[in-house]
Short mmCIF file of N, CA and C in Angstrom, two decimals:
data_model
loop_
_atom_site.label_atom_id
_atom_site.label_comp_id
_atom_site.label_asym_id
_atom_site.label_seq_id
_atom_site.Cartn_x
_atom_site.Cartn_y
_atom_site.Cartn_z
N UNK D 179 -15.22 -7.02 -13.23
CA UNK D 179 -14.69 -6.95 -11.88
C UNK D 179 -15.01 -8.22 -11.11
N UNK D 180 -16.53 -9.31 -11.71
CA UNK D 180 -17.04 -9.96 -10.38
C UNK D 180 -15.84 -11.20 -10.63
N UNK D 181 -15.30 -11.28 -12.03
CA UNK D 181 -14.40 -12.56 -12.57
C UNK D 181 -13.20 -11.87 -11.70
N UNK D 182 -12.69 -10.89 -11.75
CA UNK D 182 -11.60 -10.47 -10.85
C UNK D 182 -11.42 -10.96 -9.66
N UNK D 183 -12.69 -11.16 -8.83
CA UNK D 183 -13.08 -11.04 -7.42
C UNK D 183 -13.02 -12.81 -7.29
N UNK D 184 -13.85 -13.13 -8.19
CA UNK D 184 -13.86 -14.46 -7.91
C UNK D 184 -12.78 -15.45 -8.30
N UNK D 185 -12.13 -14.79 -8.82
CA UNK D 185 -10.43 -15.44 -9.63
C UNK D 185 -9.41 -15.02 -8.55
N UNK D 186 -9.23 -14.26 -7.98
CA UNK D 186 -8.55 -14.21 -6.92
C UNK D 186 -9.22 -13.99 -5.13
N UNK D 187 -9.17 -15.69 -5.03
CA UNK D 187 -9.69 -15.21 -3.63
C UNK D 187 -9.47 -15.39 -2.47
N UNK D 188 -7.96 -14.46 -2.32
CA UNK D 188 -7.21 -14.10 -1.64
C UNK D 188 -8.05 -12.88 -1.26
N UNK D 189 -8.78 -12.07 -2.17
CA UNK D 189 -9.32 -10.75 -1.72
C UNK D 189 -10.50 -10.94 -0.89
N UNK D 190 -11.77 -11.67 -1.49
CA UNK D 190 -13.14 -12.29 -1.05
C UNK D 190 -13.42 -13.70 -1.06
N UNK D 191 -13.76 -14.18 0.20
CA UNK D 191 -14.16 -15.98 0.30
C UNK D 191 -15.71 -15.81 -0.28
N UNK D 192 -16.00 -15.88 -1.51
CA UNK D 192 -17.41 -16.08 -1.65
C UNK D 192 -17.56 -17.20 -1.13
N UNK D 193 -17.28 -18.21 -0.71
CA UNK D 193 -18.15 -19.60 0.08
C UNK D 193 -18.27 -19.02 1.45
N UNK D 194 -18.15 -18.02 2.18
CA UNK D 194 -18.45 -17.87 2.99
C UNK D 194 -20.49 -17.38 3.02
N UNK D 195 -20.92 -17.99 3.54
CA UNK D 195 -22.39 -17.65 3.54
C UNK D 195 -22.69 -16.16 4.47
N UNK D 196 -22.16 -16.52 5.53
CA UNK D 196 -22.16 -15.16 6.46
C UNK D 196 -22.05 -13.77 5.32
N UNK D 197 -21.25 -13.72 4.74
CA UNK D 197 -21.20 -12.60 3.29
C UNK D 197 -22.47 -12.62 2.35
N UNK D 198 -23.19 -13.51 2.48
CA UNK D 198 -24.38 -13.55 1.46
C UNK D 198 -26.01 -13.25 2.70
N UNK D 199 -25.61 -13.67 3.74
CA UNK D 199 -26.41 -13.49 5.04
C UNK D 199 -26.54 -11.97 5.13
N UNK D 200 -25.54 -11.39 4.98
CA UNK D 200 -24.92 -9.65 5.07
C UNK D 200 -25.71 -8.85 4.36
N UNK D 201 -24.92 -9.29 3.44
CA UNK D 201 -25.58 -8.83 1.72
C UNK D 201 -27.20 -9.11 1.78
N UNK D 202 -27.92 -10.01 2.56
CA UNK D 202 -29.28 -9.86 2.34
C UNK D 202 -29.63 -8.66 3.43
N UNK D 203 -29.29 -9.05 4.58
CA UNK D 203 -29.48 -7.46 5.25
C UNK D 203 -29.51 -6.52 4.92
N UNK D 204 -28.17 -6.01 4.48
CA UNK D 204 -27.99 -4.98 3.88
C UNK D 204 -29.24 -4.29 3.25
N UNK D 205 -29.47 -5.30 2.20
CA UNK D 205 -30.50 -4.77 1.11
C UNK D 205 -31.72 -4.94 1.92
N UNK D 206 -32.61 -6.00 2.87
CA UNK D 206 -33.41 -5.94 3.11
C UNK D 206 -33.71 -4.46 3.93
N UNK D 207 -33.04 -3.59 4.94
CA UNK D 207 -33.91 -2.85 5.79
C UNK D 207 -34.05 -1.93 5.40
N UNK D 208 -33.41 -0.84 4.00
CA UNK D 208 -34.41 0.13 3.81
C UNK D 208 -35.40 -0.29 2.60
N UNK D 209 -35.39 -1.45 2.28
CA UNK D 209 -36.10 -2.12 1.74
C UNK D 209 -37.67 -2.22 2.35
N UNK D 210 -37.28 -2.62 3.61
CA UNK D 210 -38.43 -3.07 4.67
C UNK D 210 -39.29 -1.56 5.03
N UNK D 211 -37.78 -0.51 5.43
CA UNK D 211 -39.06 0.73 5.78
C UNK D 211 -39.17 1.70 5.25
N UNK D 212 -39.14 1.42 3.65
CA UNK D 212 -39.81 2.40 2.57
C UNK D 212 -41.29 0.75 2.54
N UNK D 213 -41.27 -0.21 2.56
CA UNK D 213 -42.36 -0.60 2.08
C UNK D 213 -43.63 -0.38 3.54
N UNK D 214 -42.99 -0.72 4.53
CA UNK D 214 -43.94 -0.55 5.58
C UNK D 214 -44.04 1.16 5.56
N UNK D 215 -43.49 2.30 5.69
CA UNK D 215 -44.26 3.89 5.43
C UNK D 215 -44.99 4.35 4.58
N UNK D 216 -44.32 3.51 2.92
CA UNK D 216 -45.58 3.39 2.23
C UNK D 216 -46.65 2.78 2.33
N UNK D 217 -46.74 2.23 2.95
CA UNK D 217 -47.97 1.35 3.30
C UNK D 217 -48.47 2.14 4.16
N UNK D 218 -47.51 2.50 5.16
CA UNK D 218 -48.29 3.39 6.77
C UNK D 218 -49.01 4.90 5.86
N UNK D 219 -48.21 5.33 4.74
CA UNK D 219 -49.08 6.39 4.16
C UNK D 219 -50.39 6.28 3.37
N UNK D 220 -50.40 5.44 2.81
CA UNK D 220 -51.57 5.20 1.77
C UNK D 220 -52.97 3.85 2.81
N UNK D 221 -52.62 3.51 3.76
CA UNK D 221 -53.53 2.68 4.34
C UNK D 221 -53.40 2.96 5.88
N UNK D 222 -52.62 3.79 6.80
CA UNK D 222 -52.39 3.59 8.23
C UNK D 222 -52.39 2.20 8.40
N UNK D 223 -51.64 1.34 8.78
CA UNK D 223 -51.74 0.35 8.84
C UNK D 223 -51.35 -0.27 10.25
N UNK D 224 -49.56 0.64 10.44
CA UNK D 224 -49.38 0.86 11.93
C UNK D 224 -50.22 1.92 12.89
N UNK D 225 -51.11 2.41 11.93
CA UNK D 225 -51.72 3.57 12.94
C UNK D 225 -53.11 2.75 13.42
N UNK D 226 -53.57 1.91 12.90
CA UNK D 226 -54.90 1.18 12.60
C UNK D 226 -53.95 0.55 14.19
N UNK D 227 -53.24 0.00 13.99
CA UNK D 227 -52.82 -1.59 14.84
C UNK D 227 -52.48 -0.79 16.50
N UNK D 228 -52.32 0.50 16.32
CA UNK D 228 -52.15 2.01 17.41
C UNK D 228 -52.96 2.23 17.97
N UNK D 229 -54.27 1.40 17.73
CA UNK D 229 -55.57 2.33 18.14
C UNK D 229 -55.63 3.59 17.49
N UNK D 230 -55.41 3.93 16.35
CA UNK D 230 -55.36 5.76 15.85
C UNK D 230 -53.96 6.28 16.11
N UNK D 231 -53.55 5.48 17.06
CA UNK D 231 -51.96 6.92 17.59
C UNK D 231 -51.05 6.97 16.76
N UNK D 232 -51.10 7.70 15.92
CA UNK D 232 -49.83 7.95 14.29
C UNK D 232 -48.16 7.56 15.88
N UNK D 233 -48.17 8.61 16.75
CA UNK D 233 -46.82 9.05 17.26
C UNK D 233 -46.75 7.49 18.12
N UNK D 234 -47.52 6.74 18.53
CA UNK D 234 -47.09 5.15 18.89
C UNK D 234 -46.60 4.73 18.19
N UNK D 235 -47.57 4.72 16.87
CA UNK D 235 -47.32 3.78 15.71
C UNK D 235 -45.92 4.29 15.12
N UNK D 236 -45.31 5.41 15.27
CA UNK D 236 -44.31 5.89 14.55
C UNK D 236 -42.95 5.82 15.35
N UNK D 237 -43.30 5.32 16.86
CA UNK D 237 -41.82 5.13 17.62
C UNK D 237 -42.00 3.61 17.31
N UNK D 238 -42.59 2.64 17.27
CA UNK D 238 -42.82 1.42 17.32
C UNK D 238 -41.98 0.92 15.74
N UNK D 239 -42.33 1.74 14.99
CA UNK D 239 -41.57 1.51 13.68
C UNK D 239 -39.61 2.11 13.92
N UNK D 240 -39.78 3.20 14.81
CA UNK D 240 -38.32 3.72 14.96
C UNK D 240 -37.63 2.61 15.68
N UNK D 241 -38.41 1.78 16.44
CA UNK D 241 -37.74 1.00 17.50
C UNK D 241 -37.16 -0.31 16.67
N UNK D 242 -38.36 -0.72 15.79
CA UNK D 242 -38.54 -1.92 14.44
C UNK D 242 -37.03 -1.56 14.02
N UNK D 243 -37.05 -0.78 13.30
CA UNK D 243 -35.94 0.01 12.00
C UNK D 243 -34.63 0.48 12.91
N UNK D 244 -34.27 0.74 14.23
CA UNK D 244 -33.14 0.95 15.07
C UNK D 244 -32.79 -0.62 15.45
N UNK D 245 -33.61 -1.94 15.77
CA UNK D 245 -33.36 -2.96 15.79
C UNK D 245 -33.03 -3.95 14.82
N UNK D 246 -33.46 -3.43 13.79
CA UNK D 246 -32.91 -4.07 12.69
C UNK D 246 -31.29 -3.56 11.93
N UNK D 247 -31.56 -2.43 12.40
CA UNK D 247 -30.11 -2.06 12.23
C UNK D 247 -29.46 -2.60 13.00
N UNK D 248 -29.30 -2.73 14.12
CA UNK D 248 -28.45 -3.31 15.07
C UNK D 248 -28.11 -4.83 14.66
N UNK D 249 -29.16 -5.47 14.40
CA UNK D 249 -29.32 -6.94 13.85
C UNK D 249 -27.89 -6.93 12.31
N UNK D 250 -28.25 -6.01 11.46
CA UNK D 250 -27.59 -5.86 10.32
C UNK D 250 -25.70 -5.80 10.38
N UNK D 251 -26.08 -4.92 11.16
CA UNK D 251 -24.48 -4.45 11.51
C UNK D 251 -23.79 -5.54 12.19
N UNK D 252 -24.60 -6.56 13.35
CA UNK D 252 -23.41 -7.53 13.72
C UNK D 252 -23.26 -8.52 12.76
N UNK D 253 -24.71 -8.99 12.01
CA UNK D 253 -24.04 -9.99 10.65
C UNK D 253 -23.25 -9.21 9.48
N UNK D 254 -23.22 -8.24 9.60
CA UNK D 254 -21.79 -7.36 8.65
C UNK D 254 -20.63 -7.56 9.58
N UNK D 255 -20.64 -7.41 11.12
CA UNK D 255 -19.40 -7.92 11.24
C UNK D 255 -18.93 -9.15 11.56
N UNK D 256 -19.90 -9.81 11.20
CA UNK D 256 -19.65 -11.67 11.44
C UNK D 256 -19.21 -11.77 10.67
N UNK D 257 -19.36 -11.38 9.00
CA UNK D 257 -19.58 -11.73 7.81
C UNK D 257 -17.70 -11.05 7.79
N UNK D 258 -17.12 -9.76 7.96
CA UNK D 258 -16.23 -9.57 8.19
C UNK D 258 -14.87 -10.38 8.28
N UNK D 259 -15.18 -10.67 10.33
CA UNK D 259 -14.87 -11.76 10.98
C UNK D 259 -14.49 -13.10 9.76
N UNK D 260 -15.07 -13.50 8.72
CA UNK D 260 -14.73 -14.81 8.28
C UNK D 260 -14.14 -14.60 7.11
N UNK D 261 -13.88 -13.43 6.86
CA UNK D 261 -13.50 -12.99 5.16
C UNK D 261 -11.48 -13.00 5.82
N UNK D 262 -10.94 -13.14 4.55
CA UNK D 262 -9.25 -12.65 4.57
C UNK D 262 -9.28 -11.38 4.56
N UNK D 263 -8.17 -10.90 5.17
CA UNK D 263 -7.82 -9.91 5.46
C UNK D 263 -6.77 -9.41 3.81
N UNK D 264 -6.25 -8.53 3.82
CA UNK D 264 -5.79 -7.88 2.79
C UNK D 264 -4.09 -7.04 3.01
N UNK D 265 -3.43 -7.33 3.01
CA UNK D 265 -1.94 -6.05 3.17
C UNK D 265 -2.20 -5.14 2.82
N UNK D 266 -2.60 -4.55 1.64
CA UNK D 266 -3.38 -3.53 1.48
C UNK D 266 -3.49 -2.62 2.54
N UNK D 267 -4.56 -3.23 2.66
CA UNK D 267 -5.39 -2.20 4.05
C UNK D 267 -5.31 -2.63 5.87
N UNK D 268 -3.78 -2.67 5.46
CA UNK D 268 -3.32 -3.23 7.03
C UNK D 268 -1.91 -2.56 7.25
N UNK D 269 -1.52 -1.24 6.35
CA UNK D 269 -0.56 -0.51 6.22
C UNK D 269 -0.99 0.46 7.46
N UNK D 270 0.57 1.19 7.82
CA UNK D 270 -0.03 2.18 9.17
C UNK D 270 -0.92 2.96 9.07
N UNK D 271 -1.46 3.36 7.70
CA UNK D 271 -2.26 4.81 7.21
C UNK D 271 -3.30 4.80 7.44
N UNK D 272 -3.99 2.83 7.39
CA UNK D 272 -5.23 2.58 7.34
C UNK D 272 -6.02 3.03 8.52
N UNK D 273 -5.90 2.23 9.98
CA UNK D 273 -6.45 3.06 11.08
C UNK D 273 -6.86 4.36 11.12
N UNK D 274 -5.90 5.21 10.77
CA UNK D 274 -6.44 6.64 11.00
C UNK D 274 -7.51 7.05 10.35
N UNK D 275 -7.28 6.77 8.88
CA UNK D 275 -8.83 6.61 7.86
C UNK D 275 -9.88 6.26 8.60
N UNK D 276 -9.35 5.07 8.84
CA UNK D 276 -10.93 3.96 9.62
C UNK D 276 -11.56 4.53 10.60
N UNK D 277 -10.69 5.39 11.43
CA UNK D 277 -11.30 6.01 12.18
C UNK D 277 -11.82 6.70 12.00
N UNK D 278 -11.29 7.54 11.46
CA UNK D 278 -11.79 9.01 10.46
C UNK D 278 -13.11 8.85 10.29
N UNK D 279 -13.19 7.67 9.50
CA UNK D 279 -14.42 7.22 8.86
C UNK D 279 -15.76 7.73 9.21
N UNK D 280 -15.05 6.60 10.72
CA UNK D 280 -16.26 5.84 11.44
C UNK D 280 -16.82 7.52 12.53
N UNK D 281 -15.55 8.12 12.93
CA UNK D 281 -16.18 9.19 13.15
C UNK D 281 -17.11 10.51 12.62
N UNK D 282 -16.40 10.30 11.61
CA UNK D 282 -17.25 11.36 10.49
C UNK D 282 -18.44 10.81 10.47
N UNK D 283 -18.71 9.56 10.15
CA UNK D 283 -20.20 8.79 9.73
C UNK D 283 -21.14 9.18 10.91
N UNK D 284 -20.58 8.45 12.13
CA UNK D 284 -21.34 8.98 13.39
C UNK D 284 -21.73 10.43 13.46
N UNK D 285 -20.47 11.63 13.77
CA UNK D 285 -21.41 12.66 13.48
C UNK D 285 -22.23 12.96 12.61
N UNK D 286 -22.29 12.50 10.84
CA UNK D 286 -23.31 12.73 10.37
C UNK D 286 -24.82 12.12 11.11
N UNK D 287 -24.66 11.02 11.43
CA UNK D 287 -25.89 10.19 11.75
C UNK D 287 -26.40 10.86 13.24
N UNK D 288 -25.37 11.02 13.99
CA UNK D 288 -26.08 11.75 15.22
C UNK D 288 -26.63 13.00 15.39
N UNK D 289 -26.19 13.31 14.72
CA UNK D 289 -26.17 15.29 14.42
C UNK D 289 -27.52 15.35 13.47
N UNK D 290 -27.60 14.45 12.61
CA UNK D 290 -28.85 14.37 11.97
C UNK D 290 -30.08 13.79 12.48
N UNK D 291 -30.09 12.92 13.67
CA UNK D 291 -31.21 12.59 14.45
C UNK D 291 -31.59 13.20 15.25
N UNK D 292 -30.46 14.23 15.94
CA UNK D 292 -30.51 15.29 16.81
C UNK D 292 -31.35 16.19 16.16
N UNK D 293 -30.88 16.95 14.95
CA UNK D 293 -31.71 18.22 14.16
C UNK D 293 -33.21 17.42 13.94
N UNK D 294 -33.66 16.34 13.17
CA UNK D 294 -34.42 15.99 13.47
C UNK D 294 -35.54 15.22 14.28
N UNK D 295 -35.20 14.81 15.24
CA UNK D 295 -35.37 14.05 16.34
C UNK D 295 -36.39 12.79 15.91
N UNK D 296 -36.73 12.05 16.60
CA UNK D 296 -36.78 10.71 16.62
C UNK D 296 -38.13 10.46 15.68
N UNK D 297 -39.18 11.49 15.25
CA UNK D 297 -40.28 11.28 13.95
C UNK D 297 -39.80 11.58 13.19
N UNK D 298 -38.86 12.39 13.27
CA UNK D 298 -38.19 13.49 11.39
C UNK D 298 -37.52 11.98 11.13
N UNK D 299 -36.57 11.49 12.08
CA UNK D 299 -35.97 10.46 11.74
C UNK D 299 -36.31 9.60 11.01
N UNK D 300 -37.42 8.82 11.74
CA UNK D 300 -37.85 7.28 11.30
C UNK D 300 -38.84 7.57 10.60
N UNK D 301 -39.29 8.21 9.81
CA UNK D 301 -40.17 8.15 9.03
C UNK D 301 -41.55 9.05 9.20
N UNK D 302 -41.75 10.08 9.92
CA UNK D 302 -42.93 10.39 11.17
C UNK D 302 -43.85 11.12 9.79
N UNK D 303 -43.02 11.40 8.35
CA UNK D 303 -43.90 12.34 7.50
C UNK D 303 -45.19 11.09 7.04
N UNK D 304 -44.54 10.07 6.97
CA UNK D 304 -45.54 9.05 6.38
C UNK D 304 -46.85 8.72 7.24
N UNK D 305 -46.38 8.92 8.67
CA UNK D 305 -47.45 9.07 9.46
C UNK D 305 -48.63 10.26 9.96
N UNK D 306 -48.08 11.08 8.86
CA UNK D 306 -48.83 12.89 9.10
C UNK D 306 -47.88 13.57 10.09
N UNK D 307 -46.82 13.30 10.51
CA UNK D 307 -46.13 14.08 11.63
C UNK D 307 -44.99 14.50 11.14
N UNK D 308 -45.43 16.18 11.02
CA UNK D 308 -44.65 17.07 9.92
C UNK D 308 -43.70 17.97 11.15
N UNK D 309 -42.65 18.33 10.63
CA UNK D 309 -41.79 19.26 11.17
C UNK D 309 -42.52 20.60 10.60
N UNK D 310 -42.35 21.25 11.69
CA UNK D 310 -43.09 23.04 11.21
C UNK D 310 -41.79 23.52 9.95
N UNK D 311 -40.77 23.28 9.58
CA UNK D 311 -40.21 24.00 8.94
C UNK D 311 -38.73 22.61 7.94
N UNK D 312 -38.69 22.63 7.19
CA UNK D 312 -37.03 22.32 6.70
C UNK D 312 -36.14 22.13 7.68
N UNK D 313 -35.12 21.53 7.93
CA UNK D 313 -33.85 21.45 8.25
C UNK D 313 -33.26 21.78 7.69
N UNK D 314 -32.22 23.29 7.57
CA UNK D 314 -31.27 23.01 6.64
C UNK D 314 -30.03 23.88 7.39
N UNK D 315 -29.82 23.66 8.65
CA UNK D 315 -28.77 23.67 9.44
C UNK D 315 -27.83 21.92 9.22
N UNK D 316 -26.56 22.15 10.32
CA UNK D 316 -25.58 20.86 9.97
C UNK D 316 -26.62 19.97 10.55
N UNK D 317 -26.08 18.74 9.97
CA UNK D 317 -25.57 18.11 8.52
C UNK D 317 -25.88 18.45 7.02
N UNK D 318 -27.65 19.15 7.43
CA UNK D 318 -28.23 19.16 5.93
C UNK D 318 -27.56 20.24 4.98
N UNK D 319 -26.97 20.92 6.14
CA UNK D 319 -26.34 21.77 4.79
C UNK D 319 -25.00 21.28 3.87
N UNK D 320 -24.60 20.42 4.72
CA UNK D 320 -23.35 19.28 3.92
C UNK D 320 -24.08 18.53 2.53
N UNK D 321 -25.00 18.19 3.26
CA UNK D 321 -25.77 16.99 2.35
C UNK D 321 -26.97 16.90 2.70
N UNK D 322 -27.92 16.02 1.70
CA UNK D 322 -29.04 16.11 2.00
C UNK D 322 -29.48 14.88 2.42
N UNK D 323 -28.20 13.79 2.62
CA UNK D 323 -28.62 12.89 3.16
C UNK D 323 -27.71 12.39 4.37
N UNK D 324 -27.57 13.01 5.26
CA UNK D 324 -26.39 12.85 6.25
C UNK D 324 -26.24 11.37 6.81
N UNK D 325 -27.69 10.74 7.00
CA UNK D 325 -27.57 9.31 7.64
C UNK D 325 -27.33 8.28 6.57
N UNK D 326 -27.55 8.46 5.06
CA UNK D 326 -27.17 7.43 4.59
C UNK D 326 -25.86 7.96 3.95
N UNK D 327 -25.17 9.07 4.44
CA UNK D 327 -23.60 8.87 3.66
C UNK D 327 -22.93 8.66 4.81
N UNK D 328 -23.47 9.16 6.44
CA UNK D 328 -22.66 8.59 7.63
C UNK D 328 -21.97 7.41 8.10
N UNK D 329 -23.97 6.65 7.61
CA UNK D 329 -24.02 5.47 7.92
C UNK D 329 -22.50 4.13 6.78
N UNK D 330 -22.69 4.76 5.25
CA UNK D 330 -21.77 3.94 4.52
C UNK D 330 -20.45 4.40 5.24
N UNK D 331 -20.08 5.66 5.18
CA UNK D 331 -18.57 6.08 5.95
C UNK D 331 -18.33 4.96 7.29
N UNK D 332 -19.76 4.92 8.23
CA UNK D 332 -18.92 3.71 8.92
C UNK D 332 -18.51 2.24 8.81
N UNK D 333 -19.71 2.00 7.78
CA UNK D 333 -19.51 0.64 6.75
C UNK D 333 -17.93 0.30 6.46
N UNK D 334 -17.62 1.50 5.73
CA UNK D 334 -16.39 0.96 4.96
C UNK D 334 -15.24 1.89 5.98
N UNK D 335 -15.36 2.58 7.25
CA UNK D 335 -14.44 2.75 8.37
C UNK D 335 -14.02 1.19 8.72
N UNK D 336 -15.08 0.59 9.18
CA UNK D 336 -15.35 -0.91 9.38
C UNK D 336 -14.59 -1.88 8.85
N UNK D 337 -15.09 -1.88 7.85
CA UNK D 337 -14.29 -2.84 6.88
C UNK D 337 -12.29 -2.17 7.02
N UNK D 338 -12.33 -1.20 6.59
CA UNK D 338 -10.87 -0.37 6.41
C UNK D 338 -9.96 -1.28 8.34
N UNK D 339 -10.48 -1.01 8.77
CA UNK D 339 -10.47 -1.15 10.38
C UNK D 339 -10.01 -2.99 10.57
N UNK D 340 -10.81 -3.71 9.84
CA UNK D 340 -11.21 -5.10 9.73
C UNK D 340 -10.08 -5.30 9.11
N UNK D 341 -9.59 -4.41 7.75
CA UNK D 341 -8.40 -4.66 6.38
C UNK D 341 -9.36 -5.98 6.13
N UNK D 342 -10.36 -5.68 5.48
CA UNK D 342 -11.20 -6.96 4.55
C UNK D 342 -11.41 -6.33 3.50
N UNK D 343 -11.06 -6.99 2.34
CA UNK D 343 -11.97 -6.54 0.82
C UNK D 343 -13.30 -6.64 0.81
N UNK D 344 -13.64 -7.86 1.64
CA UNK D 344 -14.93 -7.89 1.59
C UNK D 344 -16.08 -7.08 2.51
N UNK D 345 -15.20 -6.23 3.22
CA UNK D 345 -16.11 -4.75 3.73
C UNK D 345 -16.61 -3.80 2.68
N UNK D 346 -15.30 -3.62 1.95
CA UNK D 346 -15.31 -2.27 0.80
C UNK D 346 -16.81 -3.05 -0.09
N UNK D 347 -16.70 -4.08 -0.43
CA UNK D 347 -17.90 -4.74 -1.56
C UNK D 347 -18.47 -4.20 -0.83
N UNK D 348 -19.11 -4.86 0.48
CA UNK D 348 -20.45 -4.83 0.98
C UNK D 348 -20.91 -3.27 1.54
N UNK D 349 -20.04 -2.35 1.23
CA UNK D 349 -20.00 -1.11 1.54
C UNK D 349 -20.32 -0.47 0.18
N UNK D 350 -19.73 -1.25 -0.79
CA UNK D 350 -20.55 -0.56 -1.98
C UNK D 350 -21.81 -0.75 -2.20
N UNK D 351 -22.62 -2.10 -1.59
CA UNK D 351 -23.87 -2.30 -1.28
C UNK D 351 -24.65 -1.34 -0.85
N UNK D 352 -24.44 -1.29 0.68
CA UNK D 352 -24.85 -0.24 1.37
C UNK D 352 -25.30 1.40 0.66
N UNK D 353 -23.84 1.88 -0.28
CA UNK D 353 -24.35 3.06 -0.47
C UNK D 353 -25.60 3.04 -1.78
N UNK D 354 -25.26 1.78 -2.88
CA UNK D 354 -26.23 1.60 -3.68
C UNK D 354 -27.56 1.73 -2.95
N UNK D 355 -27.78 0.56 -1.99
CA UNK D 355 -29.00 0.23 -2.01
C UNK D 355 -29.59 1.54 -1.06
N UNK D 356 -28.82 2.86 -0.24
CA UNK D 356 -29.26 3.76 -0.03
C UNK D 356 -29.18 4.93 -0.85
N UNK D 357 -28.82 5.27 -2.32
CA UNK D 357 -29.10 5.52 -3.37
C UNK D 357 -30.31 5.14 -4.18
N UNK D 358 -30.75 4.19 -3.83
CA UNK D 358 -32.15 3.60 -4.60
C UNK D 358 -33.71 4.16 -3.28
N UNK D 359 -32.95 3.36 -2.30
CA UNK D 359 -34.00 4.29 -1.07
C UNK D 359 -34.34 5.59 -1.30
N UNK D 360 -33.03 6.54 -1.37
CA UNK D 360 -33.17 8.30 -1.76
C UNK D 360 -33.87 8.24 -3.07
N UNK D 361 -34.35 7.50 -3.84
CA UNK D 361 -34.92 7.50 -4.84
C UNK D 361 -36.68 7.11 -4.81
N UNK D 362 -36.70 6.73 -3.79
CA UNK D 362 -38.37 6.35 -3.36
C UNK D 362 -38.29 7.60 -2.15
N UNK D 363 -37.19 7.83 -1.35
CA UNK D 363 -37.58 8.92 -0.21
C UNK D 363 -38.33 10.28 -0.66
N UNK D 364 -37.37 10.28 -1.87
CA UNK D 364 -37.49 12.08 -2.21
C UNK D 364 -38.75 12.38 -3.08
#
């Protein structure tokens, strides 16, 4: 497929760097906060730097990990921004999808920060801050991972929205490298 991609590139500008800038994002932030919770579990490390306070130390990381997302998402759409567009995915059908997408994704992701609120979220088990019980009202009863299949649905809403090939790649990123995360989460 990568000789496909790179033989016709009408679909993806690999000389664009902004796409390789992306692509490191991407992979770096649940990269970053499975290594910092493991760390916060086996050493307190943000709890040490808290004076003791696990629930400081654990919004301070939500705030870390909500800003880095934010950071991620505009170099995904810079990276966008410089890629060709596609006919493909610039037919009337596409929008509605894209939207679709991007809405579906959001309610998973909101609806799931809501049921768990802002420690269930960001990590609060690694810090000793346990929910009295399971979640397994919506989203969890869809899935068991509502924010990382939300979050790709708006990835590639995005991209669909953009009509870039080079959304759909970096959207296959996304769900990999939150496939490997669910693999250290669980």
């Amino acid at each position: 497929m990568s000789q496909y991609l790179t033989s016709n590139p009408s679909l993806i500008d690999f000389s664009q760097r902004s796409l390789y800038i992306s692509a490191i994002a991407i992979a770096f932030n649940p990269t970053f906060w499975n290594t910092v919770a493991r760390r916060e579990y086996h050493h307190k490390t943000l709890t040490r730097l808290f004076n003791g306070n696990s629930q400081r130390a654990c919004y301070a990381l939500a705030l870390t990990i909500f800003s880095l997302g934010l950071f991620r998402d505009a170099l995904y759409e810079r990276a966008l921004r410089s890629q060709p567009t596609h006919p493909f995915l610039q037919g009337p059908s596409v929008p509605p999808i894209a939207y679709g997408l991007i809405l579906l994704g959001n309610i998973l992701v909101l609806s799931s920060t809501w049921a768990l609120g802002i420690t269930g979220t960001y990590l609060g088990d690694y810090f000793g801050i346990l929910m009295d019980e399971p979640v397994t009202n919506f989203p969890f009863n869809v899935t068991g991972a509502p924010m990382y299949y939300g979050s790709t649905m708006s990835f590639l809403g995005t991209a669909l929205l953009y009509a870039r090939p080079a959304g759909v790649l970096l959207t296959l990123e996304v769900l990999v490298v939150y496939w490997v995360a669910l693999g250290f989460e669980e």
